[in-house]
Amino acid sequence: MAMTEERQGPPASALEHRGKNWAPADVERDLYDWWERSGFFTPPAEPAPGERTFVMMLPLPNVTGDLHLGHALSFGGYEDLMARYHRMLGDATLYMPGNDHAGIIAQIVVEKELAKEGIEKRTGLTREQFLAEMWQWMDHYIPRNNAQLRMLGCSLDWSRPNFTMDPAKQRAVRHHFIRLYRNGHLYRADRIVHWCLTCQTTYSDLEAKHEDRTDPLYYVRYPWADGAPDGAPDVIVATTRPETIVADVAVAVNPADERWSRWIGQEVLVPLVERRVPIVGDEAVDIGFGTGALKITPGHDATDFEIGQRHGLPVITAIDPRGRMTPAAGILAGAERNAARKKAVEVLRERGLLIREEPLTHAVGVHDRCFTVDEPLVMKQWWMRMPPLAAPAIDAVRSGRVRIVPAHFEKTYFNWMENIRDWPVSRQIWWGHAIPVWYCRECDEQVVPEPDGPDPVKCTRCGSTDLRQDPDVLDTWFSSALWPHTTLGWPDRTKDLARFYPGTVLETGYDILFFWVARMIMMGIENMGDIPFSTVVLHGMVKSGTEKMSKSRGNVVSPVEYIEENGADALRYALVNGVSLGADQSFSDARLQNARNFANKLWNIGRYALRAVEQRPDAFASHAVDARPPLDGLEAPERWILSRVEATVAEATRLIESYNFGEYASLMQAFVWNELADVYVELSKPGLRDERRADGVARTLAYALDRSLRLLHPIMPFVSETLALQLWQGRRKSDAAPSLVVSRWPAPAARDLALEERFALLAEVVRAIRSLRQDAGVDPSDRVTVALGSAEALRWGAEHIASLTNADVSFGGGDGTATVVRTVEVRVQVRRDAAAERARLEKELADTRAAADRVRATLAKPGFAERAPKEVVAKERARLAEREERIRMLEEELARLR
C-alpha cells in the first residue's frame, strides 16, 4: 500500500511526549493507528525461504455487546503477548481477527431490545423483518468490538476481516453440512432433546447446566392392574414431577433388586389416567433412590427415553413446546406445567394415592442462556453422529500432535470425548445459518443440493415442485467449529490455506474446551485431514464474585473505562501478572494500581536513561539489538547490570516459550523495578557525574533500557514503543526496524555469574537496611550508621551500599537494630522502642525456624539424598546451614535485649 513519508513515520505524540508521568491517553490511539496503517500486523505477502509461521485465530467474540475483562485477559493479555513475541522472533505471524454471530444469545439480546419498544419477535415481525433488525445490531457491534480490540492493543491482521455470517462463511457452512451428510455423519431423527420454554429452541448437552434446588419429592402409589399378586408390595414411585405421571408408559426396577425382581412383567395402573403399563427390569435404575421403582416417561426424561428404547416402549408427549399440557394429559390438559403439578398433587391426594412427600435437594437442569428449567421433549431434529468424528481427535491429543496447556485439562478432554454423545445441531430460531435441506410436501423426501449448486426446485423422488426449506438454523458452534480453516478460504484451496494451516496456537478459556476446541479439532481433521493447531492454551476465568463474567448473565465489566483511566498496558499487565495459566482470578483495584505504578516506573527509568543518552550522543549510536557495550573499562555496577539483563533475556524467553505468562510478567517487574531501578539507576547517578565512568554508564543505561523495552513489548506495547522511539530517534541505521512491533527479540549474551552472586548479596543487604530504616521511621534524607558483621565478601561494595542506603558503613561489631541477611549480621543505629524491637526479632526468629524446618523435612524425605541430583541436595544443605546460622545470630541478638 502506497503511503506518504509523513504518514509512514511514527506519530508526533509519541516522539514528543515528555511528561513527568506516563500519560497513555496521549499516545495510545496514535500509536495503534500508525502500527495498523504501516502494515506491521500483516505477515509478508509471499513466504520467504525457510519461513517459520505463527498462526493464531482470535477466539471470535460474540456480537452481543461490549467486550469484558475475560476478553481483555485472553486477547490483550495472553494472545497479543504471543503474537508480538513471535513477530519479534521473525516468524510470519498471522493473528486472525473475527466476530461470531452468536446465534441464540444474539437473538435473545435483540428480542429484549425489541421488547422495550413493545415488539414481540414472533408476532410483531416477519422473519425477514426480524433478520433485518439482527443485521442492524451486527452493523453496530462488530465495529464496536473491533474498536475495543484496538484499544487493548491487539496486533490483529485487520486486512483479513471475518464474520461467521459473511457470504464466504455461509458458503463454507453449507459445504460442511452437505459434506457431513453425504459422509453419513448427519441424520434426522425423533429423539429426546433439551427444550427451552423461554427461548423456544432445542439446545445441546453442553448448554444444559444444573442448579441445586430443593423441591418436594412425592411418593405415589401405582395400583396393581389386576389386584396385588400374593406377597406383592405396594408399588410406590418417588418423583419430583408428578405432572408427567400422565405420560408414564412403564415402571422400571433393577433386576438385581431383590425387592422387585420377581414382579418384573406384571402390570400396574398409572395414576390419574389408569393406563395399564408393565414393570420392566433395567440396570439403569438406581436401587438406592426412593423405593427402587422408577416411573418411565420417555417423552419427558432423557434416561427414561433410553430405557424406553431398550424395551420398545411407546412415547407419550404430555407437555407441548409452550409448556402447556397436551390432550394426552387427560385431566391436566390445557394447564401450564407448574399449575399442572399442583393440580396433579391435589388429585393424587384426593384419591389416596399420594403416600407422602419430603424435601429433596437435587440438581435441576436449566438452559445456560436464560436459566429456564429444562423441558425434555421428543422432537425430530438434525443430529451429528459424534463417536466416529471424536476418535481421530482423541488420538491427536493422546499422540501429542495436539498439546493441551495446562496438561491436567487433557484428562477432562479425554473424559468427555470418550463418552461423547450425538449432537443435536438444529435450532428453532431465526438468526443463524440456514439448514440446506428441503422437504417435499408431497412425499416428505429430503432433498439436499450440491454444495455449490442452486437451491432445489423439485423433488428428486416424485418430481413435485412443492418444496419447503427446513425452517431451523444450525447451532452456533456448528459454524465456529470451522474457524481455523474457513478464515483461510476453505472450501477453496487458497494460498492462505496452504501457507497458514495448520495453525500454531489456539488460546481460549477452559470453559469452552468442549463447546469449541474439541469440535474444531474434530472438524479440522474431518475437512482438512490434519489438526487445526498444535497447541491449545487454556486460561482461567476472570470472575465477578463467584461466577465467570458472561454477557448473557449480565455481570460483565467492560475494559474500556479501565483503559481510558489507566491505559491498556496497565490493564493487560494487571490481568496477567502472577496468575498461573488456567487459574481463575478476581480482578482487583490493587493489582491495577500496581500495574499502573509499574508502567510509570518504567517511564521514569526511560526518561532518566534518555537524558543520559541525550547528553552523550555517541552512547547509543544505533539500536542494533545485540550491540552490547564492550565490557573493558566498565566498573562492577555496569558489568553486573549487563549480566542481569542477559539473565532476564534468557529467563523471559524460557517463560514465554513454556506459556508461563504470569511468571514472565512478574520477572520483568522484579528486574526493572528491583534491579534496574532500585539498584543500578541509583548507582549510575554518581557514575554519570564522573567523567571517567560517564560514557560507559550512559552506554549501559541505553543498552539495558533498549533490551528491557523489547522484553516488555509483548505485554506493555504502548509505553515500551514510546520510549523505544524516543531512544532510537536520530540514532537509527537506515535499515533498522522502524518499530518495536517488527524489531528483533534479543538473544542472551554471556553472563558473569560470580559477579551476579556478589551483587545479589549486596542487594539483599541494601533491602534489609532500607527495611530497618523504614521500620524505625527514619526520614530518607537522614544519614544513618550501618555496621556489617563478618562480611568480608561485601567490602568491595561498601561504597555502593552506602550510596544506596544513605549510610556510613563499617565492618565488624556495632550497636543498633539488627537483622541477618544470609550469614551477615546487619545493624542500623537508630533509636527504637525495645519492646517493638524484641517483637520484630521474635517474629523473624519464628519465621526462620519454620523455614529451617521445611528444609530439614525435605532432606529427611526417604530417598531424597540418594535420588535427587547432587546439586539440588547440596543447595538444600547450604540453605539449611544458612538458616541455622541466622537462627543463632537472632537468638544472640534477643539475648542481648533481655
PDB file of N, CA, C and O in Angstrom, residues 174-236:
ATOM      1  N   ARG A 174     -22.468 -24.300   4.437  1.00  0.00           N
ATOM      2  CA  ARG A 174     -23.300 -25.124   3.544  1.00  0.00           C
ATOM      3  C   ARG A 174     -22.491 -26.302   3.015  1.00  0.00           C
ATOM      4  O   ARG A 174     -22.962 -27.449   3.026  1.00  0.00           O
ATOM      5  N   HIS A 175     -21.256 -26.042   2.579  1.00  0.00           N
ATOM      6  CA  HIS A 175     -20.375 -27.118   2.117  1.00  0.00           C
ATOM      7  C   HIS A 175     -20.192 -28.158   3.217  1.00  0.00           C
ATOM      8  O   HIS A 175     -20.268 -29.375   2.969  1.00  0.00           O
ATOM      9  N   HIS A 176     -19.906 -27.682   4.405  1.00  0.00           N
ATOM     10  CA  HIS A 176     -19.616 -28.568   5.530  1.00  0.00           C
ATOM     11  C   HIS A 176     -20.812 -29.445   5.865  1.00  0.00           C
ATOM     12  O   HIS A 176     -20.674 -30.664   6.048  1.00  0.00           O
ATOM     13  N   PHE A 177     -21.998 -28.856   5.942  1.00  0.00           N
ATOM     14  CA  PHE A 177     -23.201 -29.632   6.264  1.00  0.00           C
ATOM     15  C   PHE A 177     -23.424 -30.718   5.218  1.00  0.00           C
ATOM     16  O   PHE A 177     -23.642 -31.893   5.559  1.00  0.00           O
ATOM     17  N   ILE A 178     -23.372 -30.324   3.955  1.00  0.00           N
ATOM     18  CA  ILE A 178     -23.661 -31.287   2.881  1.00  0.00           C
ATOM     19  C   ILE A 178     -22.595 -32.371   2.840  1.00  0.00           C
ATOM     20  O   ILE A 178     -22.890 -33.556   2.623  1.00  0.00           O
ATOM     21  N   ARG A 179     -21.367 -31.994   3.088  1.00  0.00           N
ATOM     22  CA  ARG A 179     -20.267 -32.973   3.108  1.00  0.00           C
ATOM     23  C   ARG A 179     -20.473 -33.992   4.235  1.00  0.00           C
ATOM     24  O   ARG A 179     -20.315 -35.199   4.035  1.00  0.00           O
ATOM     25  N   LEU A 180     -20.795 -33.486   5.437  1.00  0.00           N
ATOM     26  CA  LEU A 180     -21.055 -34.395   6.554  1.00  0.00           C
ATOM     27  C   LEU A 180     -22.250 -35.296   6.265  1.00  0.00           C
ATOM     28  O   LEU A 180     -22.245 -36.492   6.602  1.00  0.00           O
ATOM     29  N   TYR A 181     -23.273 -34.744   5.648  1.00  0.00           N
ATOM     30  CA  TYR A 181     -24.476 -35.524   5.324  1.00  0.00           C
ATOM     31  C   TYR A 181     -24.137 -36.644   4.344  1.00  0.00           C
ATOM     32  O   TYR A 181     -24.533 -37.804   4.537  1.00  0.00           O
ATOM     33  N   ARG A 182     -23.393 -36.294   3.319  1.00  0.00           N
ATOM     34  CA  ARG A 182     -23.033 -37.317   2.308  1.00  0.00           C
ATOM     35  C   ARG A 182     -22.125 -38.392   2.912  1.00  0.00           C
ATOM     36  O   ARG A 182     -22.150 -39.541   2.462  1.00  0.00           O
ATOM     37  N   ASN A 183     -21.322 -38.027   3.906  1.00  0.00           N
ATOM     38  CA  ASN A 183     -20.424 -38.991   4.544  1.00  0.00           C
ATOM     39  C   ASN A 183     -21.089 -39.767   5.687  1.00  0.00           C
ATOM     40  O   ASN A 183     -20.413 -40.518   6.390  1.00  0.00           O
ATOM     41  N   GLY A 184     -22.363 -39.564   5.898  1.00  0.00           N
ATOM     42  CA  GLY A 184     -23.093 -40.329   6.900  1.00  0.00           C
ATOM     43  C   GLY A 184     -22.966 -39.820   8.320  1.00  0.00           C
ATOM     44  O   GLY A 184     -23.328 -40.522   9.268  1.00  0.00           O
ATOM     45  N   HIS A 185     -22.481 -38.584   8.504  1.00  0.00           N
ATOM     46  CA  HIS A 185     -22.307 -38.050   9.850  1.00  0.00           C
ATOM     47  C   HIS A 185     -23.514 -37.257  10.345  1.00  0.00           C
ATOM     48  O   HIS A 185     -23.581 -36.912  11.524  1.00  0.00           O
ATOM     49  N   LEU A 186     -24.456 -36.945   9.455  1.00  0.00           N
ATOM     50  CA  LEU A 186     -25.656 -36.205   9.850  1.00  0.00           C
ATOM     51  C   LEU A 186     -26.894 -37.026   9.531  1.00  0.00           C
ATOM     52  O   LEU A 186     -26.972 -37.664   8.473  1.00  0.00           O
ATOM     53  N   TYR A 187     -27.837 -36.991  10.440  1.00  0.00           N
ATOM     54  CA  TYR A 187     -29.099 -37.699  10.213  1.00  0.00           C
ATOM     55  C   TYR A 187     -30.222 -36.950  10.922  1.00  0.00           C
ATOM     56  O   TYR A 187     -29.989 -36.162  11.840  1.00  0.00           O
ATOM     57  N   ARG A 188     -31.452 -37.210  10.495  1.00  0.00           N
ATOM     58  CA  ARG A 188     -32.625 -36.559  11.091  1.00  0.00           C
ATOM     59  C   ARG A 188     -33.466 -37.638  11.759  1.00  0.00           C
ATOM     60  O   ARG A 188     -33.782 -38.661  11.156  1.00  0.00           O
ATOM     61  N   ALA A 189     -33.775 -37.404  13.041  1.00  0.00           N
ATOM     62  CA  ALA A 189     -34.485 -38.448  13.782  1.00  0.00           C
ATOM     63  C   ALA A 189     -35.268 -37.847  14.939  1.00  0.00           C
ATOM     64  O   ALA A 189     -34.970 -36.755  15.417  1.00  0.00           O
ATOM     65  N   ASP A 190     -36.302 -38.613  15.357  1.00  0.00           N
ATOM     66  CA  ASP A 190     -37.061 -38.271  16.567  1.00  0.00           C
ATOM     67  C   ASP A 190     -36.288 -38.792  17.771  1.00  0.00           C
ATOM     68  O   ASP A 190     -36.202 -40.001  17.984  1.00  0.00           O
ATOM     69  N   ARG A 191     -35.756 -37.886  18.552  1.00  0.00           N
ATOM     70  CA  ARG A 191     -35.047 -38.265  19.763  1.00  0.00           C
ATOM     71  C   ARG A 191     -35.320 -37.213  20.822  1.00  0.00           C
ATOM     72  O   ARG A 191     -35.767 -36.102  20.529  1.00  0.00           O
ATOM     73  N   ILE A 192     -35.014 -37.559  22.053  1.00  0.00           N
ATOM     74  CA  ILE A 192     -35.273 -36.601  23.117  1.00  0.00           C
ATOM     75  C   ILE A 192     -34.205 -35.519  23.120  1.00  0.00           C
ATOM     76  O   ILE A 192     -33.019 -35.789  22.905  1.00  0.00           O
ATOM     77  N   VAL A 193     -34.662 -34.292  23.321  1.00  0.00           N
ATOM     78  CA  VAL A 193     -33.758 -33.145  23.305  1.00  0.00           C
ATOM     79  C   VAL A 193     -34.056 -32.253  24.506  1.00  0.00           C
ATOM     80  O   VAL A 193     -35.103 -32.350  25.138  1.00  0.00           O
ATOM     81  N   HIS A 194     -33.086 -31.368  24.793  1.00  0.00           N
ATOM     82  CA  HIS A 194     -33.337 -30.308  25.774  1.00  0.00           C
ATOM     83  C   HIS A 194     -34.158 -29.225  25.067  1.00  0.00           C
ATOM     84  O   HIS A 194     -33.776 -28.756  23.987  1.00  0.00           O
ATOM     85  N   TRP A 195     -35.258 -28.828  25.694  1.00  0.00           N
ATOM     86  CA  TRP A 195     -36.091 -27.783  25.097  1.00  0.00           C
ATOM     87  C   TRP A 195     -36.232 -26.636  26.085  1.00  0.00           C
ATOM     88  O   TRP A 195     -36.510 -26.833  27.264  1.00  0.00           O
ATOM     89  N   CYS A 196     -36.020 -25.406  25.581  1.00  0.00           N
ATOM     90  CA  CYS A 196     -36.156 -24.213  26.417  1.00  0.00           C
ATOM     91  C   CYS A 196     -37.502 -23.568  26.149  1.00  0.00           C
ATOM     92  O   CYS A 196     -37.780 -23.133  25.019  1.00  0.00           O
ATOM     93  N   LEU A 197     -38.334 -23.496  27.176  1.00  0.00           N
ATOM     94  CA  LEU A 197     -39.662 -22.895  27.034  1.00  0.00           C
ATOM     95  C   LEU A 197     -39.585 -21.390  26.809  1.00  0.00           C
ATOM     96  O   LEU A 197     -40.502 -20.795  26.237  1.00  0.00           O
ATOM     97  N   THR A 198     -38.519 -20.763  27.270  1.00  0.00           N
ATOM     98  CA  THR A 198     -38.364 -19.314  27.091  1.00  0.00           C
ATOM     99  C   THR A 198     -37.824 -18.985  25.708  1.00  0.00           C
ATOM    100  O   THR A 198     -38.392 -18.158  24.984  1.00  0.00           O
ATOM    101  N   CYS A 199     -36.716 -19.634  25.329  1.00  0.00           N
ATOM    102  CA  CYS A 199     -36.074 -19.344  24.050  1.00  0.00           C
ATOM    103  C   CYS A 199     -36.731 -20.063  22.879  1.00  0.00           C
ATOM    104  O   CYS A 199     -36.441 -19.755  21.719  1.00  0.00           O
ATOM    105  N   GLN A 200     -37.579 -21.029  23.198  1.00  0.00           N
ATOM    106  CA  GLN A 200     -38.314 -21.789  22.178  1.00  0.00           C
ATOM    107  C   GLN A 200     -37.382 -22.453  21.175  1.00  0.00           C
ATOM    108  O   GLN A 200     -37.526 -22.345  19.958  1.00  0.00           O
ATOM    109  N   THR A 201     -36.396 -23.160  21.724  1.00  0.00           N
ATOM    110  CA  THR A 201     -35.465 -23.890  20.877  1.00  0.00           C
ATOM    111  C   THR A 201     -34.857 -25.052  21.640  1.00  0.00           C
ATOM    112  O   THR A 201     -34.898 -25.091  22.873  1.00  0.00           O
ATOM    113  N   THR A 202     -34.305 -25.975  20.880  1.00  0.00           N
ATOM    114  CA  THR A 202     -33.514 -27.040  21.479  1.00  0.00           C
ATOM    115  C   THR A 202     -32.138 -26.490  21.839  1.00  0.00           C
ATOM    116  O   THR A 202     -31.732 -25.428  21.367  1.00  0.00           O
ATOM    117  N   TYR A 203     -31.411 -27.244  22.660  1.00  0.00           N
ATOM    118  CA  TYR A 203     -30.021 -26.912  22.949  1.00  0.00           C
ATOM    119  C   TYR A 203     -29.286 -28.193  23.308  1.00  0.00           C
ATOM    120  O   TYR A 203     -29.911 -29.215  23.621  1.00  0.00           O
ATOM    121  N   SER A 204     -27.960 -28.143  23.263  1.00  0.00           N
ATOM    122  CA  SER A 204     -27.166 -29.361  23.418  1.00  0.00           C
ATOM    123  C   SER A 204     -26.900 -29.675  24.888  1.00  0.00           C
ATOM    124  O   SER A 204     -27.138 -28.850  25.779  1.00  0.00           O
ATOM    125  N   ASP A 205     -26.351 -30.865  25.125  1.00  0.00           N
ATOM    126  CA  ASP A 205     -25.988 -31.276  26.488  1.00  0.00           C
ATOM    127  C   ASP A 205     -25.043 -30.266  27.134  1.00  0.00           C
ATOM    128  O   ASP A 205     -25.115 -30.007  28.331  1.00  0.00           O
ATOM    129  N   LEU A 206     -24.133 -29.704  26.332  1.00  0.00           N
ATOM    130  CA  LEU A 206     -23.148 -28.777  26.883  1.00  0.00           C
ATOM    131  C   LEU A 206     -23.778 -27.477  27.366  1.00  0.00           C
ATOM    132  O   LEU A 206     -23.211 -26.782  28.190  1.00  0.00           O
ATOM    133  N   GLU A 207     -24.935 -27.140  26.819  1.00  0.00           N
ATOM    134  CA  GLU A 207     -25.621 -25.908  27.233  1.00  0.00           C
ATOM    135  C   GLU A 207     -26.648 -26.163  28.327  1.00  0.00           C
ATOM    136  O   GLU A 207     -27.340 -25.250  28.752  1.00  0.00           O
ATOM    137  N   ALA A 208     -26.734 -27.417  28.756  1.00  0.00           N
ATOM    138  CA  ALA A 208     -27.641 -27.759  29.855  1.00  0.00           C
ATOM    139  C   ALA A 208     -26.851 -27.710  31.154  1.00  0.00           C
ATOM    140  O   ALA A 208     -26.023 -28.571  31.423  1.00  0.00           O
ATOM    141  N   LYS A 209     -27.088 -26.695  31.946  1.00  0.00           N
ATOM    142  CA  LYS A 209     -26.421 -26.555  33.230  1.00  0.00           C
ATOM    143  C   LYS A 209     -27.306 -27.105  34.342  1.00  0.00           C
ATOM    144  O   LYS A 209     -28.483 -27.405  34.127  1.00  0.00           O
ATOM    145  N   HIS A 210     -26.742 -27.244  35.514  1.00  0.00           N
ATOM    146  CA  HIS A 210     -27.504 -27.780  36.649  1.00  0.00           C
ATOM    147  C   HIS A 210     -27.378 -26.860  37.847  1.00  0.00           C
ATOM    148  O   HIS A 210     -26.297 -26.359  38.151  1.00  0.00           O
ATOM    149  N   GLU A 211     -28.498 -26.630  38.488  1.00  0.00           N
ATOM    150  CA  GLU A 211     -28.535 -25.816  39.699  1.00  0.00           C
ATOM    151  C   GLU A 211     -29.120 -26.650  40.834  1.00  0.00           C
ATOM    152  O   GLU A 211     -30.104 -27.379  40.632  1.00  0.00           O
ATOM    153  N   ASP A 212     -28.525 -26.556  41.998  1.00  0.00           N
ATOM    154  CA  ASP A 212     -29.057 -27.265  43.166  1.00  0.00           C
ATOM    155  C   ASP A 212     -30.300 -26.545  43.672  1.00  0.00           C
ATOM    156  O   ASP A 212     -30.268 -25.339  43.939  1.00  0.00           O
ATOM    157  N   ARG A 213     -31.382 -27.309  43.756  1.00  0.00           N
ATOM    158  CA  ARG A 213     -32.636 -26.753  44.257  1.00  0.00           C
ATOM    159  C   ARG A 213     -33.271 -27.759  45.207  1.00  0.00           C
ATOM    160  O   ARG A 213     -32.994 -28.960  45.139  1.00  0.00           O
ATOM    161  N   THR A 214     -34.129 -27.267  46.069  1.00  0.00           N
ATOM    162  CA  THR A 214     -34.875 -28.137  46.976  1.00  0.00           C
ATOM    163  C   THR A 214     -36.337 -28.138  46.553  1.00  0.00           C
ATOM    164  O   THR A 214     -36.987 -27.085  46.513  1.00  0.00           O
ATOM    165  N   ASP A 215     -36.821 -29.320  46.189  1.00  0.00           N
ATOM    166  CA  ASP A 215     -38.214 -29.494  45.746  1.00  0.00           C
ATOM    167  C   ASP A 215     -38.849 -30.626  46.539  1.00  0.00           C
ATOM    168  O   ASP A 215     -38.147 -31.489  47.091  1.00  0.00           O
ATOM    169  N   PRO A 216     -40.174 -30.664  46.573  1.00  0.00           N
ATOM    170  CA  PRO A 216     -40.833 -31.809  47.207  1.00  0.00           C
ATOM    171  C   PRO A 216     -40.604 -33.084  46.384  1.00  0.00           C
ATOM    172  O   PRO A 216     -40.651 -33.059  45.150  1.00  0.00           O
ATOM    173  N   LEU A 217     -40.322 -34.167  47.065  1.00  0.00           N
ATOM    174  CA  LEU A 217     -40.258 -35.491  46.443  1.00  0.00           C
ATOM    175  C   LEU A 217     -41.540 -36.204  46.829  1.00  0.00           C
ATOM    176  O   LEU A 217     -41.798 -36.438  48.020  1.00  0.00           O
ATOM    177  N   TYR A 218     -42.354 -36.519  45.823  1.00  0.00           N
ATOM    178  CA  TYR A 218     -43.666 -37.098  46.069  1.00  0.00           C
ATOM    179  C   TYR A 218     -43.603 -38.616  45.917  1.00  0.00           C
ATOM    180  O   TYR A 218     -43.083 -39.127  44.925  1.00  0.00           O
ATOM    181  N   TYR A 219     -44.137 -39.327  46.882  1.00  0.00           N
ATOM    182  CA  TYR A 219     -44.227 -40.786  46.835  1.00  0.00           C
ATOM    183  C   TYR A 219     -45.649 -41.153  46.436  1.00  0.00           C
ATOM    184  O   TYR A 219     -46.608 -40.875  47.176  1.00  0.00           O
ATOM    185  N   VAL A 220     -45.801 -41.792  45.280  1.00  0.00           N
ATOM    186  CA  VAL A 220     -47.113 -42.055  44.695  1.00  0.00           C
ATOM    187  C   VAL A 220     -47.301 -43.560  44.530  1.00  0.00           C
ATOM    188  O   VAL A 220     -46.407 -44.270  44.051  1.00  0.00           O
ATOM    189  N   ARG A 221     -48.482 -44.034  44.899  1.00  0.00           N
ATOM    190  CA  ARG A 221     -48.797 -45.468  44.750  1.00  0.00           C
ATOM    191  C   ARG A 221     -49.394 -45.728  43.381  1.00  0.00           C
ATOM    192  O   ARG A 221     -50.323 -45.039  42.952  1.00  0.00           O
ATOM    193  N   TYR A 222     -48.834 -46.753  42.719  1.00  0.00           N
ATOM    194  CA  TYR A 222     -49.356 -47.216  41.433  1.00  0.00           C
ATOM    195  C   TYR A 222     -50.101 -48.533  41.698  1.00  0.00           C
ATOM    196  O   TYR A 222     -49.466 -49.558  41.985  1.00  0.00           O
ATOM    197  N   PRO A 223     -51.410 -48.539  41.601  1.00  0.00           N
ATOM    198  CA  PRO A 223     -52.166 -49.762  41.922  1.00  0.00           C
ATOM    199  C   PRO A 223     -51.823 -50.914  40.970  1.00  0.00           C
ATOM    200  O   PRO A 223     -51.536 -50.690  39.784  1.00  0.00           O
ATOM    201  N   TRP A 224     -51.881 -52.123  41.488  1.00  0.00           N
ATOM    202  CA  TRP A 224     -51.721 -53.297  40.629  1.00  0.00           C
ATOM    203  C   TRP A 224     -52.912 -53.362  39.687  1.00  0.00           C
ATOM    204  O   TRP A 224     -54.052 -53.137  40.073  1.00  0.00           O
ATOM    205  N   ALA A 225     -52.635 -53.647  38.399  1.00  0.00           N
ATOM    206  CA  ALA A 225     -53.699 -53.619  37.379  1.00  0.00           C
ATOM    207  C   ALA A 225     -54.761 -54.677  37.643  1.00  0.00           C
ATOM    208  O   ALA A 225     -55.955 -54.443  37.426  1.00  0.00           O
ATOM    209  N   ASP A 226     -54.364 -55.861  38.120  1.00  0.00           N
ATOM    210  CA  ASP A 226     -55.302 -56.970  38.323  1.00  0.00           C
ATOM    211  C   ASP A 226     -55.338 -57.389  39.780  1.00  0.00           C
ATOM    212  O   ASP A 226     -55.534 -58.576  40.091  1.00  0.00           O
ATOM    213  N   GLY A 227     -55.110 -56.424  40.657  1.00  0.00           N
ATOM    214  CA  GLY A 227     -55.043 -56.756  42.067  1.00  0.00           C
ATOM    215  C   GLY A 227     -53.651 -57.206  42.441  1.00  0.00           C
ATOM    216  O   GLY A 227     -52.912 -57.758  41.609  1.00  0.00           O
ATOM    217  N   ALA A 228     -53.296 -56.997  43.690  1.00  0.00           N
ATOM    218  CA  ALA A 228     -51.940 -57.314  44.132  1.00  0.00           C
ATOM    219  C   ALA A 228     -51.704 -58.820  44.112  1.00  0.00           C
ATOM    220  O   ALA A 228     -52.467 -59.575  44.708  1.00  0.00           O
ATOM    221  N   PRO A 229     -50.640 -59.276  43.421  1.00  0.00           N
ATOM    222  CA  PRO A 229     -50.285 -60.703  43.471  1.00  0.00           C
ATOM    223  C   PRO A 229     -49.923 -61.088  44.912  1.00  0.00           C
ATOM    224  O   PRO A 229     -49.602 -60.240  45.740  1.00  0.00           O
ATOM    225  N   ASP A 230     -49.977 -62.372  45.196  1.00  0.00           N
ATOM    226  CA  ASP A 230     -49.651 -62.838  46.547  1.00  0.00           C
ATOM    227  C   ASP A 230     -48.248 -62.373  46.942  1.00  0.00           C
ATOM    228  O   ASP A 230     -47.276 -62.614  46.223  1.00  0.00           O
ATOM    229  N   GLY A 231     -48.186 -61.739  48.092  1.00  0.00           N
ATOM    230  CA  GLY A 231     -46.895 -61.296  48.635  1.00  0.00           C
ATOM    231  C   GLY A 231     -46.330 -60.053  47.991  1.00  0.00           C
ATOM    232  O   GLY A 231     -45.229 -59.624  48.348  1.00  0.00           O
ATOM    233  N   ALA A 232     -47.068 -59.472  47.043  1.00  0.00           N
ATOM    234  CA  ALA A 232     -46.529 -58.300  46.348  1.00  0.00           C
ATOM    235  C   ALA A 232     -46.681 -57.051  47.202  1.00  0.00           C
ATOM    236  O   ALA A 232     -47.721 -56.824  47.805  1.00  0.00           O
ATOM    237  N   PRO A 233     -45.652 -56.228  47.252  1.00  0.00           N
ATOM    238  CA  PRO A 233     -45.751 -54.968  47.992  1.00  0.00           C
ATOM    239  C   PRO A 233     -46.500 -53.925  47.162  1.00  0.00           C
ATOM    240  O   PRO A 233     -46.730 -54.108  45.961  1.00  0.00           O
ATOM    241  N   ASP A 234     -46.882 -52.842  47.781  1.00  0.00           N
ATOM    242  CA  ASP A 234     -47.413 -51.715  47.017  1.00  0.00           C
ATOM    243  C   ASP A 234     -46.298 -51.163  46.133  1.00  0.00           C
ATOM    244  O   ASP A 234     -45.136 -51.095  46.548  1.00  0.00           O
ATOM    245  N   VAL A 235     -46.668 -50.805  44.931  1.00  0.00           N
ATOM    246  CA  VAL A 235     -45.711 -50.200  44.018  1.00  0.00           C
ATOM    247  C   VAL A 235     -45.751 -48.691  44.256  1.00  0.00           C
ATOM    248  O   VAL A 235     -46.717 -48.018  43.889  1.00  0.00           O
ATOM    249  N   ILE A 236     -44.749 -48.216  44.900  1.00  0.00           N
ATOM    250  CA  ILE A 236     -44.687 -46.795  45.244  1.00  0.00           C
ATOM    251  C   ILE A 236     -43.507 -46.175  44.505  1.00  0.00           C
ATOM    252  O   ILE A 236     -42.384 -46.666  44.592  1.00  0.00           O
TER     253      ILE A 236
END
